[in-house]
C-alpha cells in the first residue's frame, strides 16, 4: 500500500496541528489544517461561522473541504475534532489516506484548550463541555488505522511512532 495522505483526527486539544506540522516537515509533504483552510476560504473565523450560519453550514463546508483536499496527495491533514462525525468524511479519509487518531485524557484536553477562545463548542462551562462531548464521541475516532494517546508523550516520540507505522505500510 502506498500512502497518499496522512490524516490526523481526534478530539479538540489532542495535538493534531502541532504533530501534523512536524510530520509534514519530516516527510517533506504539505501541511493542511482544514479549519484554517475553511476560515481562509469563507473569510471568517469558525466561531463567526457558527454564529452567523450555524453548525450545519460549517459541517457541510467541512465535508466539501475534506473531499477537495483529499483528491490531492503528499499532504498531512489536521482535521477538526468533529470531522469524523459524518460517515462520508470517515470513508473519504480511509480511502484517500492513512488515518491516525490522537487521544488524550479529559484533564489534559481541558488544560490544553483553556487559553483558546476560538472553539464555539467549548463556550460556557469548559469542564462540562469537554466531558459531555467526549462522552458523546467516545467511539467516534475508533475507525482510524492507528490510535495514539498523546496525554503523556512529547511531540517527537509521537511523530516517530507515526513515521515508523507509515514506513511499515508504505
Ligand atoms: C470542532 C473542533 C474544532 C473546529 C470546530 C468544531 C469539533 O477543531 O473544527 O470548532 O466539533 O470538535 P479543532 O479540533 O482543531 O479544535
PDB file of N, CA and C in Angstrom, residues 8-113:
ATOM      1  N   UNK A   8      -4.877  13.315  10.269  1.00  0.00           N
ATOM      2  CA  UNK A   8      -4.939  13.293  11.732  1.00  0.00           C
ATOM      3  C   UNK A   8      -6.343  13.650  12.183  1.00  0.00           C
ATOM      4  N   UNK A   9      -6.918  12.789  12.999  1.00  0.00           N
ATOM      5  CA  UNK A   9      -8.239  13.049  13.567  1.00  0.00           C
ATOM      6  C   UNK A   9      -8.114  12.978  15.086  1.00  0.00           C
ATOM      7  N   UNK A  10      -9.095  13.506  15.780  1.00  0.00           N
ATOM      8  CA  UNK A  10      -9.057  13.446  17.238  1.00  0.00           C
ATOM      9  C   UNK A  10      -9.810  14.606  17.842  1.00  0.00           C
ATOM     10  N   UNK A  11     -10.151  14.442  19.094  1.00  0.00           N
ATOM     11  CA  UNK A  11     -10.879  15.478  19.825  1.00  0.00           C
ATOM     12  C   UNK A  11     -10.048  16.770  19.859  1.00  0.00           C
ATOM     13  N   UNK A  12     -10.720  17.881  20.080  1.00  0.00           N
ATOM     14  CA  UNK A  12     -10.035  19.171  20.218  1.00  0.00           C
ATOM     15  C   UNK A  12      -8.933  19.053  21.278  1.00  0.00           C
ATOM     16  N   UNK A  13      -7.792  19.652  21.000  1.00  0.00           N
ATOM     17  CA  UNK A  13      -6.723  19.670  22.010  1.00  0.00           C
ATOM     18  C   UNK A  13      -5.907  18.387  22.112  1.00  0.00           C
ATOM     19  N   UNK A  14      -6.021  17.511  21.125  1.00  0.00           N
ATOM     20  CA  UNK A  14      -5.218  16.276  21.189  1.00  0.00           C
ATOM     21  C   UNK A  14      -3.879  16.436  20.475  1.00  0.00           C
ATOM     22  N   UNK A  15      -3.656  17.613  19.854  1.00  0.00           N
ATOM     23  CA  UNK A  15      -2.330  17.889  19.267  1.00  0.00           C
ATOM     24  C   UNK A  15      -2.243  17.693  17.765  1.00  0.00           C
ATOM     25  N   UNK A  16      -3.393  17.674  17.078  1.00  0.00           N
ATOM     26  CA  UNK A  16      -3.391  17.398  15.624  1.00  0.00           C
ATOM     27  C   UNK A  16      -2.536  18.398  14.839  1.00  0.00           C
ATOM     28  N   UNK A  17      -2.674  19.689  15.139  1.00  0.00           N
ATOM     29  CA  UNK A  17      -1.941  20.699  14.358  1.00  0.00           C
ATOM     30  C   UNK A  17      -0.444  20.651  14.656  1.00  0.00           C
ATOM     31  N   UNK A  18      -0.090  20.593  15.921  1.00  0.00           N
ATOM     32  CA  UNK A  18       1.332  20.567  16.311  1.00  0.00           C
ATOM     33  C   UNK A  18       2.022  19.350  15.706  1.00  0.00           C
ATOM     34  N   UNK A  19       1.410  18.194  15.870  1.00  0.00           N
ATOM     35  CA  UNK A  19       2.014  16.951  15.381  1.00  0.00           C
ATOM     36  C   UNK A  19       1.975  16.913  13.852  1.00  0.00           C
ATOM     37  N   UNK A  20       0.868  17.398  13.282  1.00  0.00           N
ATOM     38  CA  UNK A  20       0.741  17.413  11.821  1.00  0.00           C
ATOM     39  C   UNK A  20       1.817  18.250  11.153  1.00  0.00           C
ATOM     40  N   UNK A  21       2.099  19.415  11.725  1.00  0.00           N
ATOM     41  CA  UNK A  21       3.130  20.305  11.155  1.00  0.00           C
ATOM     42  C   UNK A  21       4.486  19.615  11.170  1.00  0.00           C
ATOM     43  N   UNK A  22       4.808  19.003  12.286  1.00  0.00           N
ATOM     44  CA  UNK A  22       6.104  18.335  12.436  1.00  0.00           C
ATOM     45  C   UNK A  22       6.213  17.144  11.484  1.00  0.00           C
ATOM     46  N   UNK A  23       5.116  16.406  11.353  1.00  0.00           N
ATOM     47  CA  UNK A  23       5.095  15.250  10.440  1.00  0.00           C
ATOM     48  C   UNK A  23       5.332  15.696   8.994  1.00  0.00           C
ATOM     49  N   UNK A  24       4.663  16.787   8.627  1.00  0.00           N
ATOM     50  CA  UNK A  24       4.796  17.296   7.256  1.00  0.00           C
ATOM     51  C   UNK A  24       6.235  17.711   6.978  1.00  0.00           C
ATOM     52  N   UNK A  25       6.860  18.377   7.970  1.00  0.00           N
ATOM     53  CA  UNK A  25       8.274  18.766   7.815  1.00  0.00           C
ATOM     54  C   UNK A  25       9.141  17.544   7.581  1.00  0.00           C
ATOM     55  N   UNK A  26       8.930  16.523   8.408  1.00  0.00           N
ATOM     56  CA  UNK A  26       9.755  15.313   8.316  1.00  0.00           C
ATOM     57  C   UNK A  26       9.570  14.603   6.980  1.00  0.00           C
ATOM     58  N   UNK A  27       8.355  14.603   6.469  1.00  0.00           N
ATOM     59  CA  UNK A  27       8.067  13.879   5.224  1.00  0.00           C
ATOM     60  C   UNK A  27       8.337  14.732   3.984  1.00  0.00           C
ATOM     61  N   UNK A  28       8.490  16.047   4.187  1.00  0.00           N
ATOM     62  CA  UNK A  28       8.597  16.960   3.049  1.00  0.00           C
ATOM     63  C   UNK A  28       7.261  17.067   2.322  1.00  0.00           C
ATOM     64  N   UNK A  29       6.182  16.877   3.062  1.00  0.00           N
ATOM     65  CA  UNK A  29       4.834  16.975   2.497  1.00  0.00           C
ATOM     66  C   UNK A  29       4.211  18.323   2.875  1.00  0.00           C
ATOM     67  N   UNK A  30       3.110  18.664   2.222  1.00  0.00           N
ATOM     68  CA  UNK A  30       2.393  19.894   2.562  1.00  0.00           C
ATOM     69  C   UNK A  30       1.592  19.658   3.845  1.00  0.00           C
ATOM     70  N   UNK A  31       1.481  20.688   4.683  1.00  0.00           N
ATOM     71  CA  UNK A  31       0.627  20.587   5.862  1.00  0.00           C
ATOM     72  C   UNK A  31      -0.646  21.389   5.625  1.00  0.00           C
ATOM     73  N   UNK A  32      -1.787  20.745   5.820  1.00  0.00           N
ATOM     74  CA  UNK A  32      -3.056  21.454   5.649  1.00  0.00           C
ATOM     75  C   UNK A  32      -3.919  21.296   6.891  1.00  0.00           C
ATOM     76  N   UNK A  33      -4.267  22.431   7.479  1.00  0.00           N
ATOM     77  CA  UNK A  33      -5.178  22.441   8.621  1.00  0.00           C
ATOM     78  C   UNK A  33      -6.550  22.788   8.040  1.00  0.00           C
ATOM     79  N   UNK A  34      -7.474  21.837   8.047  1.00  0.00           N
ATOM     80  CA  UNK A  34      -8.745  22.077   7.346  1.00  0.00           C
ATOM     81  C   UNK A  34      -9.520  23.252   7.960  1.00  0.00           C
ATOM     82  N   UNK A  35      -9.434  23.424   9.290  1.00  0.00           N
ATOM     83  CA  UNK A  35     -10.114  24.570   9.914  1.00  0.00           C
ATOM     84  C   UNK A  35      -9.568  25.890   9.369  1.00  0.00           C
ATOM     85  N   UNK A  36      -8.227  25.970   9.288  1.00  0.00           N
ATOM     86  CA  UNK A  36      -7.588  27.208   8.803  1.00  0.00           C
ATOM     87  C   UNK A  36      -7.969  27.455   7.341  1.00  0.00           C
ATOM     88  N   UNK A  37      -8.014  26.371   6.556  1.00  0.00           N
ATOM     89  CA  UNK A  37      -8.376  26.500   5.142  1.00  0.00           C
ATOM     90  C   UNK A  37      -9.825  26.993   4.984  1.00  0.00           C
ATOM     91  N   UNK A  38     -10.711  26.445   5.807  1.00  0.00           N
ATOM     92  CA  UNK A  38     -12.122  26.856   5.775  1.00  0.00           C
ATOM     93  C   UNK A  38     -12.239  28.343   6.152  1.00  0.00           C
ATOM     94  N   UNK A  39     -11.522  28.749   7.183  1.00  0.00           N
ATOM     95  CA  UNK A  39     -11.579  30.154   7.619  1.00  0.00           C
ATOM     96  C   UNK A  39     -11.104  31.083   6.507  1.00  0.00           C
ATOM     97  N   UNK A  40     -10.049  30.635   5.821  1.00  0.00           N
ATOM     98  CA  UNK A  40      -9.491  31.435   4.727  1.00  0.00           C
ATOM     99  C   UNK A  40     -10.492  31.519   3.568  1.00  0.00           C
ATOM    100  N   UNK A  41     -11.062  30.370   3.218  1.00  0.00           N
ATOM    101  CA  UNK A  41     -11.985  30.354   2.080  1.00  0.00           C
ATOM    102  C   UNK A  41     -13.281  31.106   2.356  1.00  0.00           C
ATOM    103  N   UNK A  42     -13.741  31.061   3.595  1.00  0.00           N
ATOM    104  CA  UNK A  42     -15.007  31.715   3.940  1.00  0.00           C
ATOM    105  C   UNK A  42     -14.794  33.142   4.437  1.00  0.00           C
ATOM    106  N   UNK A  43     -13.534  33.546   4.580  1.00  0.00           N
ATOM    107  CA  UNK A  43     -13.178  34.867   5.100  1.00  0.00           C
ATOM    108  C   UNK A  43     -13.855  35.177   6.427  1.00  0.00           C
ATOM    109  N   UNK A  44     -13.942  34.168   7.281  1.00  0.00           N
ATOM    110  CA  UNK A  44     -14.420  34.409   8.650  1.00  0.00           C
ATOM    111  C   UNK A  44     -13.924  33.299   9.566  1.00  0.00           C
ATOM    112  N   UNK A  45     -13.912  33.572  10.863  1.00  0.00           N
ATOM    113  CA  UNK A  45     -13.438  32.555  11.800  1.00  0.00           C
ATOM    114  C   UNK A  45     -14.519  31.482  11.958  1.00  0.00           C
ATOM    115  N   UNK A  46     -14.091  30.314  12.496  1.00  0.00           N
ATOM    116  CA  UNK A  46     -15.049  29.224  12.740  1.00  0.00           C
ATOM    117  C   UNK A  46     -16.135  29.706  13.712  1.00  0.00           C
ATOM    118  N   UNK A  47     -15.741  30.462  14.725  1.00  0.00           N
ATOM    119  CA  UNK A  47     -16.723  30.970  15.699  1.00  0.00           C
ATOM    120  C   UNK A  47     -17.778  31.831  15.016  1.00  0.00           C
ATOM    121  N   UNK A  48     -17.309  32.722  14.131  1.00  0.00           N
ATOM    122  CA  UNK A  48     -18.263  33.590  13.396  1.00  0.00           C
ATOM    123  C   UNK A  48     -19.190  32.735  12.518  1.00  0.00           C
ATOM    124  N   UNK A  49     -18.594  31.722  11.899  1.00  0.00           N
ATOM    125  CA  UNK A  49     -19.381  30.851  11.011  1.00  0.00           C
ATOM    126  C   UNK A  49     -20.505  30.152  11.777  1.00  0.00           C
ATOM    127  N   UNK A  50     -20.166  29.647  12.957  1.00  0.00           N
ATOM    128  CA  UNK A  50     -21.182  29.004  13.801  1.00  0.00           C
ATOM    129  C   UNK A  50     -22.263  30.015  14.174  1.00  0.00           C
ATOM    130  N   UNK A  51     -21.826  31.231  14.504  1.00  0.00           N
ATOM    131  CA  UNK A  51     -22.764  32.257  14.983  1.00  0.00           C
ATOM    132  C   UNK A  51     -23.656  32.750  13.849  1.00  0.00           C
ATOM    133  N   UNK A  52     -23.051  33.008  12.699  1.00  0.00           N
ATOM    134  CA  UNK A  52     -23.802  33.622  11.595  1.00  0.00           C
ATOM    135  C   UNK A  52     -24.599  32.580  10.799  1.00  0.00           C
ATOM    136  N   UNK A  53     -23.957  31.452  10.475  1.00  0.00           N
ATOM    137  CA  UNK A  53     -24.599  30.471   9.577  1.00  0.00           C
ATOM    138  C   UNK A  53     -25.043  29.184  10.274  1.00  0.00           C
ATOM    139  N   UNK A  54     -24.552  28.943  11.494  1.00  0.00           N
ATOM    140  CA  UNK A  54     -24.920  27.730  12.224  1.00  0.00           C
ATOM    141  C   UNK A  54     -23.950  26.578  11.983  1.00  0.00           C
ATOM    142  N   UNK A  55     -24.031  25.587  12.873  1.00  0.00           N
ATOM    143  CA  UNK A  55     -23.096  24.456  12.798  1.00  0.00           C
ATOM    144  C   UNK A  55     -23.287  23.631  11.520  1.00  0.00           C
ATOM    145  N   UNK A  56     -24.548  23.442  11.093  1.00  0.00           N
ATOM    146  CA  UNK A  56     -24.809  22.604   9.902  1.00  0.00           C
ATOM    147  C   UNK A  56     -24.097  23.163   8.676  1.00  0.00           C
ATOM    148  N   UNK A  57     -24.078  24.491   8.564  1.00  0.00           N
ATOM    149  CA  UNK A  57     -23.377  25.128   7.436  1.00  0.00           C
ATOM    150  C   UNK A  57     -21.889  24.798   7.514  1.00  0.00           C
ATOM    151  N   UNK A  58     -21.312  24.967   8.721  1.00  0.00           N
ATOM    152  CA  UNK A  58     -19.888  24.660   8.900  1.00  0.00           C
ATOM    153  C   UNK A  58     -19.603  23.212   8.523  1.00  0.00           C
ATOM    154  N   UNK A  59     -20.465  22.282   8.966  1.00  0.00           N
ATOM    155  CA  UNK A  59     -20.238  20.865   8.694  1.00  0.00           C
ATOM    156  C   UNK A  59     -20.264  20.571   7.190  1.00  0.00           C
ATOM    157  N   UNK A  60     -21.133  21.246   6.462  1.00  0.00           N
ATOM    158  CA  UNK A  60     -21.183  20.968   5.019  1.00  0.00           C
ATOM    159  C   UNK A  60     -19.950  21.546   4.320  1.00  0.00           C
ATOM    160  N   UNK A  61     -19.503  22.723   4.753  1.00  0.00           N
ATOM    161  CA  UNK A  61     -18.265  23.279   4.185  1.00  0.00           C
ATOM    162  C   UNK A  61     -17.089  22.367   4.549  1.00  0.00           C
ATOM    163  N   UNK A  62     -17.110  21.875   5.777  1.00  0.00           N
ATOM    164  CA  UNK A  62     -16.028  20.999   6.257  1.00  0.00           C
ATOM    165  C   UNK A  62     -15.945  19.726   5.393  1.00  0.00           C
ATOM    166  N   UNK A  63     -17.087  19.111   5.113  1.00  0.00           N
ATOM    167  CA  UNK A  63     -17.106  17.885   4.289  1.00  0.00           C
ATOM    168  C   UNK A  63     -16.579  18.163   2.892  1.00  0.00           C
ATOM    169  N   UNK A  64     -17.021  19.273   2.325  1.00  0.00           N
ATOM    170  CA  UNK A  64     -16.583  19.614   0.972  1.00  0.00           C
ATOM    171  C   UNK A  64     -15.066  19.856   0.944  1.00  0.00           C
ATOM    172  N   UNK A  65     -14.583  20.566   1.956  1.00  0.00           N
ATOM    173  CA  UNK A  65     -13.151  20.878   2.027  1.00  0.00           C
ATOM    174  C   UNK A  65     -12.325  19.600   2.153  1.00  0.00           C
ATOM    175  N   UNK A  66     -12.767  18.691   3.010  1.00  0.00           N
ATOM    176  CA  UNK A  66     -12.039  17.430   3.202  1.00  0.00           C
ATOM    177  C   UNK A  66     -11.971  16.657   1.885  1.00  0.00           C
ATOM    178  N   UNK A  67     -13.083  16.588   1.191  1.00  0.00           N
ATOM    179  CA  UNK A  67     -13.141  15.896  -0.107  1.00  0.00           C
ATOM    180  C   UNK A  67     -12.186  16.518  -1.117  1.00  0.00           C
ATOM    181  N   UNK A  68     -12.224  17.850  -1.190  1.00  0.00           N
ATOM    182  CA  UNK A  68     -11.369  18.561  -2.156  1.00  0.00           C
ATOM    183  C   UNK A  68      -9.890  18.320  -1.848  1.00  0.00           C
ATOM    184  N   UNK A  69      -9.543  18.458  -0.575  1.00  0.00           N
ATOM    185  CA  UNK A  69      -8.137  18.309  -0.195  1.00  0.00           C
ATOM    186  C   UNK A  69      -7.675  16.873  -0.436  1.00  0.00           C
ATOM    187  N   UNK A  70      -8.519  15.921  -0.091  1.00  0.00           N
ATOM    188  CA  UNK A  70      -8.123  14.515  -0.215  1.00  0.00           C
ATOM    189  C   UNK A  70      -8.054  14.023  -1.659  1.00  0.00           C
ATOM    190  N   UNK A  71      -8.474  14.838  -2.593  1.00  0.00           N
ATOM    191  CA  UNK A  71      -8.293  14.490  -4.010  1.00  0.00           C
ATOM    192  C   UNK A  71      -6.820  14.587  -4.383  1.00  0.00           C
ATOM    193  N   UNK A  72      -6.058  15.365  -3.587  1.00  0.00           N
ATOM    194  CA  UNK A  72      -4.621  15.502  -3.827  1.00  0.00           C
ATOM    195  C   UNK A  72      -3.836  14.445  -3.075  1.00  0.00           C
ATOM    196  N   UNK A  73      -2.501  14.555  -3.131  1.00  0.00           N
ATOM    197  CA  UNK A  73      -1.677  13.603  -2.380  1.00  0.00           C
ATOM    198  C   UNK A  73      -0.404  14.249  -1.857  1.00  0.00           C
ATOM    199  N   UNK A  74       0.295  13.530  -0.999  1.00  0.00           N
ATOM    200  CA  UNK A  74       1.511  14.061  -0.395  1.00  0.00           C
ATOM    201  C   UNK A  74       1.214  15.158   0.611  1.00  0.00           C
ATOM    202  N   UNK A  75       0.141  14.982   1.373  1.00  0.00           N
ATOM    203  CA  UNK A  75      -0.277  16.018   2.324  1.00  0.00           C
ATOM    204  C   UNK A  75      -0.515  15.414   3.706  1.00  0.00           C
ATOM    205  N   UNK A  76      -0.203  16.206   4.731  1.00  0.00           N
ATOM    206  CA  UNK A  76      -0.601  15.850   6.089  1.00  0.00           C
ATOM    207  C   UNK A  76      -1.770  16.760   6.438  1.00  0.00           C
ATOM    208  N   UNK A  77      -2.889  16.155   6.794  1.00  0.00           N
ATOM    209  CA  UNK A  77      -4.092  16.931   7.123  1.00  0.00           C
ATOM    210  C   UNK A  77      -4.361  16.905   8.613  1.00  0.00           C
ATOM    211  N   UNK A  78      -4.589  18.072   9.201  1.00  0.00           N
ATOM    212  CA  UNK A  78      -5.127  18.113  10.562  1.00  0.00           C
ATOM    213  C   UNK A  78      -6.589  18.495  10.407  1.00  0.00           C
ATOM    214  N   UNK A  79      -7.486  17.617  10.853  1.00  0.00           N
ATOM    215  CA  UNK A  79      -8.925  17.877  10.677  1.00  0.00           C
ATOM    216  C   UNK A  79      -9.523  18.399  11.987  1.00  0.00           C
ATOM    217  N   UNK A  80     -10.672  19.023  11.897  1.00  0.00           N
ATOM    218  CA  UNK A  80     -11.374  19.492  13.098  1.00  0.00           C
ATOM    219  C   UNK A  80     -11.904  18.288  13.880  1.00  0.00           C
ATOM    220  N   UNK A  81     -12.054  18.478  15.181  1.00  0.00           N
ATOM    221  CA  UNK A  81     -12.454  17.373  16.058  1.00  0.00           C
ATOM    222  C   UNK A  81     -13.768  16.704  15.692  1.00  0.00           C
ATOM    223  N   UNK A  82     -14.665  17.435  14.998  1.00  0.00           N
ATOM    224  CA  UNK A  82     -15.972  16.869  14.666  1.00  0.00           C
ATOM    225  C   UNK A  82     -16.050  16.342  13.236  1.00  0.00           C
ATOM    226  N   UNK A  83     -14.932  16.403  12.526  1.00  0.00           N
ATOM    227  CA  UNK A  83     -14.946  15.996  11.108  1.00  0.00           C
ATOM    228  C   UNK A  83     -15.269  14.518  10.933  1.00  0.00           C
ATOM    229  N   UNK A  84     -15.021  13.740  11.975  1.00  0.00           N
ATOM    230  CA  UNK A  84     -15.233  12.286  11.884  1.00  0.00           C
ATOM    231  C   UNK A  84     -16.697  11.895  12.087  1.00  0.00           C
ATOM    232  N   UNK A  85     -17.535  12.858  12.438  1.00  0.00           N
ATOM    233  CA  UNK A  85     -18.916  12.512  12.783  1.00  0.00           C
ATOM    234  C   UNK A  85     -19.724  12.098  11.558  1.00  0.00           C
ATOM    235  N   UNK A  86     -19.371  12.607  10.388  1.00  0.00           N
ATOM    236  CA  UNK A  86     -20.087  12.242   9.155  1.00  0.00           C
ATOM    237  C   UNK A  86     -19.431  11.018   8.524  1.00  0.00           C
ATOM    238  N   UNK A  87     -20.264  10.011   8.245  1.00  0.00           N
ATOM    239  CA  UNK A  87     -19.761   8.761   7.657  1.00  0.00           C
ATOM    240  C   UNK A  87     -19.038   9.018   6.329  1.00  0.00           C
ATOM    241  N   UNK A  88     -19.555   9.957   5.535  1.00  0.00           N
ATOM    242  CA  UNK A  88     -18.926  10.257   4.239  1.00  0.00           C
ATOM    243  C   UNK A  88     -17.497  10.749   4.442  1.00  0.00           C
ATOM    244  N   UNK A  89     -17.281  11.542   5.488  1.00  0.00           N
ATOM    245  CA  UNK A  89     -15.921  12.032   5.763  1.00  0.00           C
ATOM    246  C   UNK A  89     -15.012  10.886   6.179  1.00  0.00           C
ATOM    247  N   UNK A  90     -15.544  10.008   7.031  1.00  0.00           N
ATOM    248  CA  UNK A  90     -14.718   8.885   7.503  1.00  0.00           C
ATOM    249  C   UNK A  90     -14.297   8.008   6.334  1.00  0.00           C
ATOM    250  N   UNK A  91     -15.237   7.703   5.442  1.00  0.00           N
ATOM    251  CA  UNK A  91     -14.856   6.804   4.345  1.00  0.00           C
ATOM    252  C   UNK A  91     -13.915   7.494   3.370  1.00  0.00           C
ATOM    253  N   UNK A  92     -14.098   8.793   3.159  1.00  0.00           N
ATOM    254  CA  UNK A  92     -13.185   9.525   2.295  1.00  0.00           C
ATOM    255  C   UNK A  92     -11.764   9.523   2.888  1.00  0.00           C
ATOM    256  N   UNK A  93     -11.664   9.702   4.193  1.00  0.00           N
ATOM    257  CA  UNK A  93     -10.350   9.690   4.864  1.00  0.00           C
ATOM    258  C   UNK A  93      -9.695   8.321   4.718  1.00  0.00           C
ATOM    259  N   UNK A  94     -10.473   7.268   4.963  1.00  0.00           N
ATOM    260  CA  UNK A  94      -9.918   5.907   4.903  1.00  0.00           C
ATOM    261  C   UNK A  94      -9.502   5.531   3.483  1.00  0.00           C
ATOM    262  N   UNK A  95     -10.253   6.024   2.524  1.00  0.00           N
ATOM    263  CA  UNK A  95      -9.982   5.704   1.122  1.00  0.00           C
ATOM    264  C   UNK A  95      -8.748   6.437   0.595  1.00  0.00           C
ATOM    265  N   UNK A  96      -8.563   7.654   1.082  1.00  0.00           N
ATOM    266  CA  UNK A  96      -7.524   8.520   0.485  1.00  0.00           C
ATOM    267  C   UNK A  96      -6.314   8.764   1.359  1.00  0.00           C
ATOM    268  N   UNK A  97      -6.253   8.096   2.487  1.00  0.00           N
ATOM    269  CA  UNK A  97      -5.108   8.353   3.349  1.00  0.00           C
ATOM    270  C   UNK A  97      -4.945   7.323   4.442  1.00  0.00           C
ATOM    271  N   UNK A  98      -3.882   7.530   5.203  1.00  0.00           N
ATOM    272  CA  UNK A  98      -3.645   6.716   6.391  1.00  0.00           C
ATOM    273  C   UNK A  98      -4.127   7.568   7.561  1.00  0.00           C
ATOM    274  N   UNK A  99      -5.102   7.040   8.317  1.00  0.00           N
ATOM    275  CA  UNK A  99      -5.777   7.848   9.327  1.00  0.00           C
ATOM    276  C   UNK A  99      -5.204   7.566  10.720  1.00  0.00           C
ATOM    277  N   UNK A 100      -4.740   8.624  11.367  1.00  0.00           N
ATOM    278  CA  UNK A 100      -4.184   8.495  12.716  1.00  0.00           C
ATOM    279  C   UNK A 100      -5.066   9.270  13.692  1.00  0.00           C
ATOM    280  N   UNK A 101      -5.578   8.574  14.698  1.00  0.00           N
ATOM    281  CA  UNK A 101      -6.390   9.239  15.721  1.00  0.00           C
ATOM    282  C   UNK A 101      -5.527   9.557  16.927  1.00  0.00           C
ATOM    283  N   UNK A 102      -5.566  10.804  17.361  1.00  0.00           N
ATOM    284  CA  UNK A 102      -4.840  11.213  18.561  1.00  0.00           C
ATOM    285  C   UNK A 102      -5.845  11.298  19.707  1.00  0.00           C
ATOM    286  N   UNK A 103      -5.472  10.715  20.834  1.00  0.00           N
ATOM    287  CA  UNK A 103      -6.347  10.737  22.007  1.00  0.00           C
ATOM    288  C   UNK A 103      -5.649  11.440  23.149  1.00  0.00           C
ATOM    289  N   UNK A 104      -6.408  11.903  24.115  1.00  0.00           N
ATOM    290  CA  UNK A 104      -5.826  12.464  25.341  1.00  0.00           C
ATOM    291  C   UNK A 104      -6.906  12.403  26.418  1.00  0.00           C
ATOM    292  N   UNK A 105      -6.481  12.447  27.665  1.00  0.00           N
ATOM    293  CA  UNK A 105      -7.448  12.414  28.767  1.00  0.00           C
ATOM    294  C   UNK A 105      -8.188  13.748  28.831  1.00  0.00           C
ATOM    295  N   UNK A 106      -9.357  13.744  29.468  1.00  0.00           N
ATOM    296  CA  UNK A 106     -10.143  14.972  29.610  1.00  0.00           C
ATOM    297  C   UNK A 106      -9.338  16.048  30.343  1.00  0.00           C
ATOM    298  N   UNK A 107      -8.592  15.647  31.362  1.00  0.00           N
ATOM    299  CA  UNK A 107      -7.803  16.608  32.156  1.00  0.00           C
ATOM    300  C   UNK A 107      -6.778  17.322  31.264  1.00  0.00           C
ATOM    301  N   UNK A 108      -6.077  16.535  30.448  1.00  0.00           N
ATOM    302  CA  UNK A 108      -5.053  17.107  29.565  1.00  0.00           C
ATOM    303  C   UNK A 108      -5.700  18.019  28.527  1.00  0.00           C
ATOM    304  N   UNK A 109      -6.805  17.581  27.961  1.00  0.00           N
ATOM    305  CA  UNK A 109      -7.502  18.385  26.949  1.00  0.00           C
ATOM    306  C   UNK A 109      -7.946  19.722  27.552  1.00  0.00           C
ATOM    307  N   UNK A 110      -8.534  19.676  28.720  1.00  0.00           N
ATOM    308  CA  UNK A 110      -9.021  20.905  29.370  1.00  0.00           C
ATOM    309  C   UNK A 110      -7.860  21.888  29.572  1.00  0.00           C
ATOM    310  N   UNK A 111      -6.724  21.375  30.019  1.00  0.00           N
ATOM    311  CA  UNK A 111      -5.548  22.222  30.209  1.00  0.00           C
ATOM    312  C   UNK A 111      -5.098  22.837  28.877  1.00  0.00           C
ATOM    313  N   UNK A 112      -5.082  22.008  27.821  1.00  0.00           N
ATOM    314  CA  UNK A 112      -4.569  22.483  26.530  1.00  0.00           C
ATOM    315  C   UNK A 112      -5.478  23.516  25.858  1.00  0.00           C
ATOM    316  N   UNK A 113      -6.798  23.386  26.037  1.00  0.00           N
ATOM    317  CA  UNK A 113      -7.703  24.286  25.306  1.00  0.00           C
ATOM    318  C   UNK A 113      -8.146  25.501  26.132  1.00  0.00           C
TER     319      UNK A 113
END
